[in-house]
mmCIF file of C-alpha atoms and ligand atoms in Angstrom:
data_model
loop_
_atom_site.group_PDB
_atom_site.id
_atom_site.type_symbol
_atom_site.label_atom_id
_atom_site.label_comp_id
_atom_site.label_asym_id
_atom_site.label_seq_id
_atom_site.Cartn_x
_atom_site.Cartn_y
_atom_site.Cartn_z
ATOM 1 C CA MET A 1 -27.905 6.567 -4.910
ATOM 2 C CA SER A 2 -25.593 5.633 -2.016
ATOM 3 C CA SER A 3 -22.593 7.788 -1.209
ATOM 4 C CA LEU A 4 -19.253 6.179 -1.923
ATOM 5 C CA SER A 5 -17.329 9.167 -0.646
ATOM 6 C CA VAL A 6 -14.958 8.485 2.250
ATOM 7 C CA GLU A 7 -12.894 10.640 4.607
ATOM 8 C CA PHE A 8 -9.432 9.423 5.539
ATOM 9 C CA ALA A 9 -7.434 11.581 7.940
ATOM 10 C CA GLY A 10 -9.205 14.696 6.680
ATOM 11 C CA VAL A 11 -8.671 13.815 3.002
ATOM 12 C CA THR A 12 -11.818 13.202 0.936
ATOM 13 C CA PHE A 13 -11.832 10.256 -1.473
ATOM 14 C CA LYS A 14 -14.708 10.132 -3.995
ATOM 15 C CA ASN A 15 -14.803 6.366 -3.435
ATOM 16 C CA PRO A 16 -12.769 3.954 -1.279
ATOM 17 C CA LEU A 17 -10.818 2.326 -4.146
ATOM 18 C CA VAL A 18 -7.083 2.961 -4.489
ATOM 19 C CA LEU A 19 -4.499 1.272 -6.709
ATOM 20 C CA ALA A 20 -1.800 -0.205 -4.441
ATOM 21 C CA SER A 21 1.828 0.832 -4.540
ATOM 22 C CA GLY A 22 4.046 -1.026 -6.974
ATOM 23 C CA THR A 23 1.193 -2.403 -9.045
ATOM 24 C CA CYS A 24 0.342 0.691 -11.082
ATOM 25 C CA GLY A 25 3.606 2.635 -11.577
ATOM 26 C CA PHE A 26 2.532 6.279 -11.459
ATOM 27 C CA GLY A 27 -0.727 5.526 -13.276
ATOM 28 C CA ARG A 28 0.337 6.472 -16.808
ATOM 29 C CA GLU A 29 0.084 2.987 -18.365
ATOM 30 C CA TYR A 30 -3.329 2.329 -16.794
ATOM 31 C CA ALA A 31 -4.573 5.716 -17.985
ATOM 32 C CA GLU A 32 -4.166 4.390 -21.550
ATOM 33 C CA ILE A 33 -6.425 1.428 -20.763
ATOM 34 C CA PHE A 34 -9.233 2.846 -18.594
ATOM 35 C CA ASP A 35 -10.527 6.025 -17.004
ATOM 36 C CA ILE A 36 -8.344 6.179 -13.890
ATOM 37 C CA LYS A 37 -10.004 9.459 -12.914
ATOM 38 C CA ARG A 38 -12.865 7.317 -11.588
ATOM 39 C CA LEU A 39 -10.600 5.886 -8.867
ATOM 40 C CA GLY A 40 -10.611 7.138 -5.303
ATOM 41 C CA GLY A 41 -6.837 7.356 -5.282
ATOM 42 C CA LEU A 42 -3.545 6.127 -6.582
ATOM 43 C CA ALA A 43 -0.541 5.020 -4.510
ATOM 44 C CA SER A 44 2.702 5.572 -6.394
ATOM 45 C CA LYS A 45 5.391 2.976 -6.926
ATOM 46 C CA GLY A 46 7.596 2.942 -3.833
ATOM 47 C CA LEU A 47 10.101 5.764 -4.194
ATOM 48 C CA THR A 48 13.517 5.914 -2.613
ATOM 49 C CA LEU A 49 15.748 8.954 -2.196
ATOM 50 C CA ASN A 50 17.926 7.866 -5.121
ATOM 51 C CA ALA A 51 16.984 5.833 -8.199
ATOM 52 C CA ARG A 52 17.216 2.056 -7.826
ATOM 53 C CA ALA A 53 17.659 -0.524 -10.593
ATOM 54 C CA GLY A 54 15.875 -3.224 -8.583
ATOM 55 C CA ASN A 55 16.782 -6.907 -8.290
ATOM 56 C CA GLU A 56 18.530 -9.078 -10.892
ATOM 57 C CA GLY A 57 16.903 -12.251 -12.168
ATOM 58 C CA LEU A 58 13.333 -13.403 -11.930
ATOM 59 C CA ARG A 59 10.964 -10.838 -10.396
ATOM 60 C CA ILE A 60 7.500 -12.379 -10.574
ATOM 61 C CA TRP A 61 6.446 -16.007 -9.985
ATOM 62 C CA GLU A 62 2.871 -17.196 -10.132
ATOM 63 C CA THR A 63 1.591 -19.316 -7.252
ATOM 64 C CA ASN A 64 -1.781 -20.922 -6.549
ATOM 65 C CA SER A 65 -4.130 -17.933 -6.156
ATOM 66 C CA GLY A 66 -1.359 -15.352 -6.009
ATOM 67 C CA ILE A 67 2.019 -14.123 -7.111
ATOM 68 C CA MET A 68 5.401 -13.719 -5.508
ATOM 69 C CA ASN A 69 7.507 -10.706 -6.415
ATOM 70 C CA SER A 70 11.072 -9.688 -5.929
ATOM 71 C CA VAL A 71 11.132 -6.360 -7.770
ATOM 72 C CA GLY A 72 13.549 -4.781 -5.298
ATOM 73 C CA LEU A 73 12.029 -1.295 -5.336
ATOM 74 C CA GLU A 74 13.059 -0.347 -8.863
ATOM 75 C CA ASN A 75 12.172 3.346 -9.138
ATOM 76 C CA PRO A 76 13.494 6.598 -10.605
ATOM 77 C CA GLY A 77 14.073 8.280 -7.209
ATOM 78 C CA VAL A 78 12.149 11.057 -5.461
ATOM 79 C CA ARG A 79 13.634 13.939 -7.502
ATOM 80 C CA ALA A 80 12.835 12.380 -10.900
ATOM 81 C CA PHE A 81 9.277 11.598 -9.726
ATOM 82 C CA ILE A 82 8.780 15.207 -8.664
ATOM 83 C CA GLU A 83 10.129 16.513 -11.981
ATOM 84 C CA ARG A 84 8.405 14.081 -14.338
ATOM 85 C CA ASP A 85 5.257 12.649 -12.766
ATOM 86 C CA LEU A 86 3.953 14.594 -9.781
ATOM 87 C CA ASP A 87 2.041 17.328 -11.682
ATOM 88 C CA TRP A 88 0.506 14.727 -13.955
ATOM 89 C CA VAL A 89 -0.788 12.675 -11.009
ATOM 90 C CA ASN A 90 -2.064 15.802 -9.226
ATOM 91 C CA GLY A 91 -3.994 16.685 -12.388
ATOM 92 C CA LEU A 92 -6.018 13.460 -12.300
ATOM 93 C CA GLY A 93 -8.391 14.587 -9.558
ATOM 94 C CA VAL A 94 -7.796 11.409 -7.536
ATOM 95 C CA VAL A 95 -6.161 11.322 -4.107
ATOM 96 C CA ASN A 96 -2.420 11.348 -4.706
ATOM 97 C CA ILE A 97 -0.715 8.952 -2.302
ATOM 98 C CA VAL A 98 3.066 8.992 -2.588
ATOM 99 C CA ASN A 99 4.716 5.826 -1.289
ATOM 100 C CA LEU A 100 8.197 6.257 0.170
ATOM 101 C CA GLY A 101 10.661 3.493 1.037
ATOM 102 C CA GLY A 102 14.150 3.704 2.471
ATOM 103 C CA HIS A 103 17.176 1.792 3.628
ATOM 104 C CA SER A 104 18.212 4.039 6.478
ATOM 105 C CA ILE A 105 16.487 6.637 8.619
ATOM 106 C CA GLU A 106 18.676 9.307 6.983
ATOM 107 C CA ASP A 107 17.439 8.308 3.513
ATOM 108 C CA TYR A 108 13.815 8.412 4.643
ATOM 109 C CA ILE A 109 14.253 11.837 6.219
ATOM 110 C CA GLU A 110 15.944 13.263 3.126
ATOM 111 C CA GLY A 111 13.152 11.869 0.916
ATOM 112 C CA VAL A 112 10.522 13.360 3.237
ATOM 113 C CA ARG A 113 12.278 16.752 3.117
ATOM 114 C CA LEU A 114 12.177 16.773 -0.680
ATOM 115 C CA LEU A 115 8.488 15.823 -0.658
ATOM 116 C CA ASN A 116 7.650 18.464 1.974
ATOM 117 C CA SER A 117 8.076 21.183 -0.628
ATOM 118 C CA VAL A 118 5.583 19.732 -3.146
ATOM 119 C CA LYS A 119 1.835 19.155 -3.354
ATOM 120 C CA LEU A 120 0.559 15.668 -2.585
ATOM 121 C CA ASP A 121 -2.320 14.330 -0.474
ATOM 122 C CA ILE A 122 -0.900 11.536 1.682
ATOM 123 C CA LEU A 123 2.598 10.223 2.225
ATOM 124 C CA GLU A 124 2.464 6.446 2.574
ATOM 125 C CA LEU A 125 5.546 5.376 4.472
ATOM 126 C CA ASN A 126 6.638 1.869 3.537
ATOM 127 C CA ILE A 127 8.559 0.557 6.531
ATOM 128 C CA SER A 128 8.934 -2.942 5.132
ATOM 129 C CA CYS A 129 12.229 -2.420 3.290
ATOM 130 C CA PRO A 130 15.408 -4.115 4.476
ATOM 131 C CA ASN A 131 17.281 -1.824 6.831
ATOM 132 C CA VAL A 132 20.796 -2.380 5.653
ATOM 133 C CA LYS A 133 22.374 -0.352 8.466
ATOM 134 C CA ALA A 134 20.659 -2.457 11.141
ATOM 135 C CA GLY A 135 21.974 -5.693 9.655
ATOM 136 C CA GLY A 136 19.158 -6.524 7.262
ATOM 137 C CA MET A 137 16.406 -6.155 9.869
ATOM 138 C CA ASN A 138 13.169 -4.657 8.599
ATOM 139 C CA PHE A 139 11.902 -1.439 10.170
ATOM 140 C CA GLY A 140 8.447 -2.902 9.809
ATOM 141 C CA VAL A 141 9.129 -6.082 11.764
ATOM 142 C CA LYS A 142 10.372 -4.778 15.129
ATOM 143 C CA THR A 143 7.923 -2.534 16.997
ATOM 144 C CA GLU A 144 10.593 -0.353 18.590
ATOM 145 C CA LEU A 145 12.440 0.185 15.287
ATOM 146 C CA ALA A 146 9.143 1.159 13.664
ATOM 147 C CA ARG A 147 8.429 3.529 16.538
ATOM 148 C CA GLU A 148 11.815 5.221 16.076
ATOM 149 C CA VAL A 149 11.451 5.695 12.330
ATOM 150 C CA VAL A 150 7.866 6.996 12.594
ATOM 151 C CA ARG A 151 8.843 9.419 15.385
ATOM 152 C CA LYS A 152 11.669 10.870 13.312
ATOM 153 C CA ILE A 153 9.645 11.073 10.136
ATOM 154 C CA ARG A 154 6.646 12.624 11.912
ATOM 155 C CA ALA A 155 8.935 15.348 13.232
ATOM 156 C CA THR A 156 9.973 16.177 9.638
ATOM 157 C CA CYS A 157 6.913 15.333 7.515
ATOM 158 C CA LYS A 158 4.457 18.133 6.744
ATOM 159 C CA HIS A 159 2.035 15.881 4.888
ATOM 160 C CA LYS A 160 -0.627 13.498 6.114
ATOM 161 C CA LEU A 161 1.224 10.295 7.014
ATOM 162 C CA SER A 162 -0.076 6.737 6.586
ATOM 163 C CA VAL A 163 2.387 4.080 7.717
ATOM 164 C CA LYS A 164 2.347 0.901 5.630
ATOM 165 C CA LEU A 165 2.843 -2.164 7.786
ATOM 166 C CA SER A 166 4.437 -5.470 6.986
ATOM 167 C CA PRO A 167 2.390 -8.587 7.789
ATOM 168 C CA ASN A 168 5.720 -10.083 8.862
ATOM 169 C CA ALA A 169 5.676 -7.810 11.934
ATOM 170 C CA GLU A 170 6.457 -9.478 15.261
ATOM 171 C CA ASP A 171 3.182 -8.076 16.665
ATOM 172 C CA ILE A 172 1.020 -6.232 14.143
ATOM 173 C CA VAL A 173 -1.284 -4.670 16.750
ATOM 174 C CA ALA A 174 1.548 -3.416 18.975
ATOM 175 C CA LEU A 175 3.337 -2.028 15.915
ATOM 176 C CA ALA A 176 0.219 -0.216 14.652
ATOM 177 C CA ARG A 177 -0.336 1.267 18.117
ATOM 178 C CA ALA A 178 3.274 2.466 18.215
ATOM 179 C CA CYS A 179 2.743 4.241 14.851
ATOM 180 C CA GLU A 180 -0.415 5.879 16.200
ATOM 181 C CA GLU A 181 1.342 6.982 19.384
ATOM 182 C CA GLU A 182 4.120 8.550 17.305
ATOM 183 C CA GLY A 183 1.638 10.652 15.338
ATOM 184 C CA ALA A 184 0.755 8.671 12.206
ATOM 185 C CA ASP A 185 -2.506 9.902 10.616
ATOM 186 C CA GLY A 186 -3.401 6.464 9.277
ATOM 187 C CA ILE A 187 -2.245 2.889 8.762
ATOM 188 C CA SER A 188 -1.960 0.984 5.472
ATOM 189 C CA LEU A 189 -1.805 -2.806 5.624
ATOM 190 C CA VAL A 190 -0.809 -5.345 4.497
ATOM 191 C CA ASN A 191 2.346 -5.411 2.430
ATOM 192 C CA THR A 192 3.463 -8.783 1.023
ATOM 193 C CA PHE A 193 4.156 -11.919 3.089
ATOM 194 C CA LEU A 194 7.683 -13.317 3.038
ATOM 195 C CA ALA A 195 7.471 -16.512 0.987
ATOM 196 C CA MET A 196 9.515 -18.979 -1.041
ATOM 197 C CA ALA A 197 9.409 -21.109 -4.181
ATOM 198 C CA ILE A 198 11.912 -23.785 -5.277
ATOM 199 C CA ASP A 199 13.047 -24.636 -8.806
ATOM 200 C CA LEU A 200 13.108 -28.464 -8.629
ATOM 201 C CA GLU A 201 15.172 -28.991 -11.760
ATOM 202 C CA GLY A 202 17.682 -26.342 -10.754
ATOM 203 C CA ARG A 203 17.580 -27.520 -7.117
ATOM 204 C CA LYS A 204 17.679 -23.912 -5.969
ATOM 205 C CA PRO A 205 15.307 -21.143 -4.929
ATOM 206 C CA VAL A 206 13.372 -19.549 -7.797
ATOM 207 C CA PHE A 207 14.390 -16.070 -6.636
ATOM 208 C CA GLY A 208 17.922 -14.722 -6.396
ATOM 209 C CA ASN A 209 17.175 -13.424 -2.882
ATOM 210 C CA THR A 210 15.742 -16.847 -1.895
ATOM 211 C CA TYR A 211 12.598 -15.276 -0.380
ATOM 212 C CA ALA A 212 10.072 -13.003 -2.076
ATOM 213 C CA GLY A 213 6.771 -11.270 -1.271
ATOM 214 C CA LEU A 214 3.476 -13.154 -1.666
ATOM 215 C CA SER A 215 0.321 -11.225 -2.620
ATOM 216 C CA GLY A 216 -3.065 -11.839 -4.207
ATOM 217 C CA PRO A 217 -6.142 -13.893 -3.183
ATOM 218 C CA ALA A 218 -3.906 -16.448 -1.421
ATOM 219 C CA ILE A 219 -3.250 -13.933 1.384
ATOM 220 C CA LYS A 220 -6.739 -12.436 1.666
ATOM 221 C CA PRO A 221 -8.083 -14.219 4.750
ATOM 222 C CA ILE A 222 -4.900 -13.461 6.710
ATOM 223 C CA ALA A 223 -4.783 -9.849 5.522
ATOM 224 C CA LEU A 224 -8.449 -9.453 6.475
ATOM 225 C CA ARG A 225 -7.751 -10.796 9.967
ATOM 226 C CA MET A 226 -4.867 -8.350 10.401
ATOM 227 C CA VAL A 227 -6.920 -5.396 9.155
ATOM 228 C CA HIS A 228 -9.693 -6.383 11.570
ATOM 229 C CA GLN A 229 -7.272 -6.623 14.510
ATOM 230 C CA VAL A 230 -5.571 -3.304 13.733
ATOM 231 C CA ALA A 231 -8.742 -1.370 12.867
ATOM 232 C CA HIS A 232 -10.260 -2.416 16.180
ATOM 233 C CA SER A 233 -7.132 -1.428 18.118
ATOM 234 C CA VAL A 234 -6.326 2.070 16.825
ATOM 235 C CA LYS A 235 -8.377 5.244 16.424
ATOM 236 C CA ILE A 236 -6.666 6.402 13.230
ATOM 237 C CA PRO A 237 -8.171 5.197 9.925
ATOM 238 C CA VAL A 238 -6.954 2.140 8.040
ATOM 239 C CA MET A 239 -6.327 1.436 4.351
ATOM 240 C CA GLY A 240 -6.816 -2.310 3.998
ATOM 241 C CA MET A 241 -5.414 -4.506 1.261
ATOM 242 C CA GLY A 242 -4.347 -8.013 0.445
ATOM 243 C CA GLY A 243 -5.949 -10.156 -2.243
ATOM 244 C CA VAL A 244 -8.948 -7.987 -3.043
ATOM 245 C CA VAL A 245 -10.267 -8.993 -6.488
ATOM 246 C CA SER A 246 -14.028 -8.471 -6.174
ATOM 247 C CA TRP A 247 -16.530 -6.057 -4.654
ATOM 248 C CA ARG A 248 -17.381 -8.718 -2.085
ATOM 249 C CA ASP A 249 -13.747 -8.816 -0.969
ATOM 250 C CA ALA A 250 -13.738 -5.007 -0.722
ATOM 251 C CA ILE A 251 -16.904 -4.971 1.389
ATOM 252 C CA GLU A 252 -15.350 -7.577 3.692
ATOM 253 C CA PHE A 253 -12.374 -5.266 4.298
ATOM 254 C CA ILE A 254 -14.721 -2.344 4.959
ATOM 255 C CA MET A 255 -16.821 -4.401 7.380
ATOM 256 C CA ALA A 256 -13.559 -5.433 9.080
ATOM 257 C CA GLY A 257 -12.845 -1.733 9.636
ATOM 258 C CA ALA A 258 -10.961 -0.408 6.596
ATOM 259 C CA SER A 259 -11.868 3.096 5.401
ATOM 260 C CA ILE A 260 -10.020 2.634 2.112
ATOM 261 C CA VAL A 261 -9.409 -0.556 0.114
ATOM 262 C CA GLN A 262 -6.336 -0.884 -2.070
ATOM 263 C CA ILE A 263 -6.064 -3.201 -5.069
ATOM 264 C CA GLY A 264 -2.667 -4.634 -5.990
ATOM 265 C CA THR A 265 -2.337 -8.025 -7.655
ATOM 266 C CA GLY A 266 -5.932 -7.773 -8.918
ATOM 267 C CA ASN A 267 -4.733 -5.110 -11.387
ATOM 268 C CA PHE A 268 -2.589 -7.784 -13.066
ATOM 269 C CA ILE A 269 -5.616 -10.049 -13.496
ATOM 270 C CA LYS A 270 -7.780 -7.304 -15.037
ATOM 271 C CA PRO A 271 -6.333 -3.788 -15.310
ATOM 272 C CA ASP A 272 -9.703 -2.080 -14.744
ATOM 273 C CA ILE A 273 -10.804 -4.484 -11.987
ATOM 274 C CA SER A 274 -11.126 -1.538 -9.582
ATOM 275 C CA LEU A 275 -13.908 -0.003 -11.711
ATOM 276 C CA ASP A 276 -15.845 -3.293 -11.520
ATOM 277 C CA ILE A 277 -15.328 -3.197 -7.748
ATOM 278 C CA ILE A 278 -16.522 0.434 -7.452
ATOM 279 C CA ASP A 279 -19.667 -0.411 -9.466
ATOM 280 C CA GLY A 280 -20.212 -3.568 -7.395
ATOM 281 C CA ILE A 281 -19.943 -1.719 -4.070
ATOM 282 C CA GLU A 282 -22.387 0.927 -5.266
ATOM 283 C CA ALA A 283 -24.908 -1.676 -6.484
ATOM 284 C CA TYR A 284 -24.600 -3.556 -3.172
ATOM 285 C CA LEU A 285 -25.207 -0.425 -1.085
ATOM 286 C CA ASP A 286 -28.209 0.515 -3.236
ATOM 287 C CA ALA A 287 -29.686 -3.000 -3.091
ATOM 288 C CA GLU A 288 -29.243 -3.144 0.696
ATOM 289 C CA GLY A 289 -30.606 0.369 1.224
ATOM 290 C CA ILE A 290 -27.364 1.541 2.832
ATOM 291 C CA GLY A 291 -26.898 5.303 2.511
ATOM 292 C CA SER A 292 -23.137 5.490 2.648
ATOM 293 C CA VAL A 293 -20.129 3.238 2.732
ATOM 294 C CA SER A 294 -19.175 4.497 6.198
ATOM 295 C CA GLU A 295 -22.383 2.976 7.630
ATOM 296 C CA ILE A 296 -20.939 -0.518 7.244
ATOM 297 C CA ARG A 297 -17.360 0.288 8.217
ATOM 298 C CA GLY A 298 -16.138 -1.820 11.136
ATOM 299 C CA ILE A 299 -19.532 -3.386 11.815
ATOM 300 C CA VAL A 300 -18.015 -6.865 12.175
HETATM 301 C C1 LIG B 1 4.836 -6.333 -8.121
HETATM 302 C C2 LIG B 1 4.567 -5.688 -6.802
HETATM 303 C C3 LIG B 1 5.302 -4.565 -6.418
HETATM 304 C C4 LIG B 1 5.055 -3.949 -5.187
HETATM 305 N N1 LIG B 1 5.762 -2.829 -4.842
HETATM 306 C C5 LIG B 1 5.469 -2.181 -3.682
HETATM 307 C C6 LIG B 1 6.141 -0.969 -3.342
HETATM 308 O O1 LIG B 1 6.967 -0.439 -4.096
HETATM 309 N N2 LIG B 1 5.818 -0.363 -2.149
HETATM 310 C C7 LIG B 1 4.875 -0.903 -1.298
HETATM 311 O O2 LIG B 1 4.608 -0.313 -0.235
HETATM 312 N N3 LIG B 1 4.209 -2.041 -1.621
HETATM 313 C C8 LIG B 1 4.491 -2.687 -2.774
HETATM 314 N N4 LIG B 1 3.807 -3.824 -3.105
HETATM 315 C C9 LIG B 1 2.782 -4.369 -2.172
HETATM 316 C C10 LIG B 1 1.355 -3.965 -2.601
HETATM 317 O O3 LIG B 1 1.208 -2.567 -2.601
HETATM 318 C C11 LIG B 1 0.314 -4.599 -1.640
HETATM 319 O O4 LIG B 1 0.584 -4.138 -0.334
HETATM 320 C C12 LIG B 1 0.372 -6.132 -1.627
HETATM 321 O O5 LIG B 1 0.661 -6.635 -2.920
HETATM 322 C C13 LIG B 1 -0.924 -6.767 -1.100
HETATM 323 O O6 LIG B 1 -2.027 -6.408 -1.892
HETATM 324 P P1 LIG B 1 -2.578 -7.351 -3.109
HETATM 325 O O7 LIG B 1 -2.730 -8.743 -2.552
HETATM 326 O O8 LIG B 1 -3.859 -6.722 -3.543
HETATM 327 O O9 LIG B 1 -1.520 -7.316 -4.178
HETATM 328 C C14 LIG B 1 4.050 -4.468 -4.334
HETATM 329 C C15 LIG B 1 3.319 -5.592 -4.732
HETATM 330 C C16 LIG B 1 3.553 -6.202 -5.941
HETATM 331 C C17 LIG B 1 2.726 -7.392 -6.347
#
């Protein structure tokens, strides 16, 4: 039998499959449907320092081969997560990745401080949220803004830190390198692509915020290209994602250089799709006589 086990920044995953942030809550609903203990890891819904109600109006819109979402980071806040969900997730025996968003550097730092005092495996820093204090600019778009936020968070954060990049970045490779230089332990990419849909009858955008985030198979070839570029430009490990819905997709991301593969929109197509993908990767490795998943990482 081939080994599916993977090391990421010193953390051992029993297999490379992780449920992506915002598509699995904190895992409780999926646990009622399938055995989530078989997963390599779980990335929590994006937390913010304080609870957020999220956006008004339509939140999900189906596109050809994908979805657009405008959830607006609805979440109970870091403190409520620690009180209600953290122990439960830690008890699953999967790698516990806590995703943290923020609207100012101060909010990020305060959230990181609260999380410093608890047990978790990896802090996934989502730098793709609108930075209200910098006039709506995203931390994850401008390399130098990203550098500043990662530097400050690295100085505070006691946990392993994977920075989640936006595909809307001005220069994805330069931005990933800046994160590495500032001490990130890993890179997660991609988040959703800024996109738009129009309601013809209403003669207005479908979403209240006009633009929303596109995910799913529609973005896969672009996400794969970005993962390939970043994985070949940094030494720290990469969690790749974007439109993975089959074991073949997952193997493509691994061959492009990803150590871990996250599944987002695929969970909405089939909640236990990640188990099919784990089984498919294992069967592929066995059939090809490949001893471990790391043997094919980055070979393309
Ligand atoms: C409904 C929805 C909510 C999301 N919420 C978050 C979030 O809170 N934090 C985050 O970092 N990414 C969030 N994402 C982005 C996903 O984690 C993932 O990066 C993206 O959807 C690409 O992967 P996919 O094509 O497999 O969905 C969300 C995606 C969707 C579809």
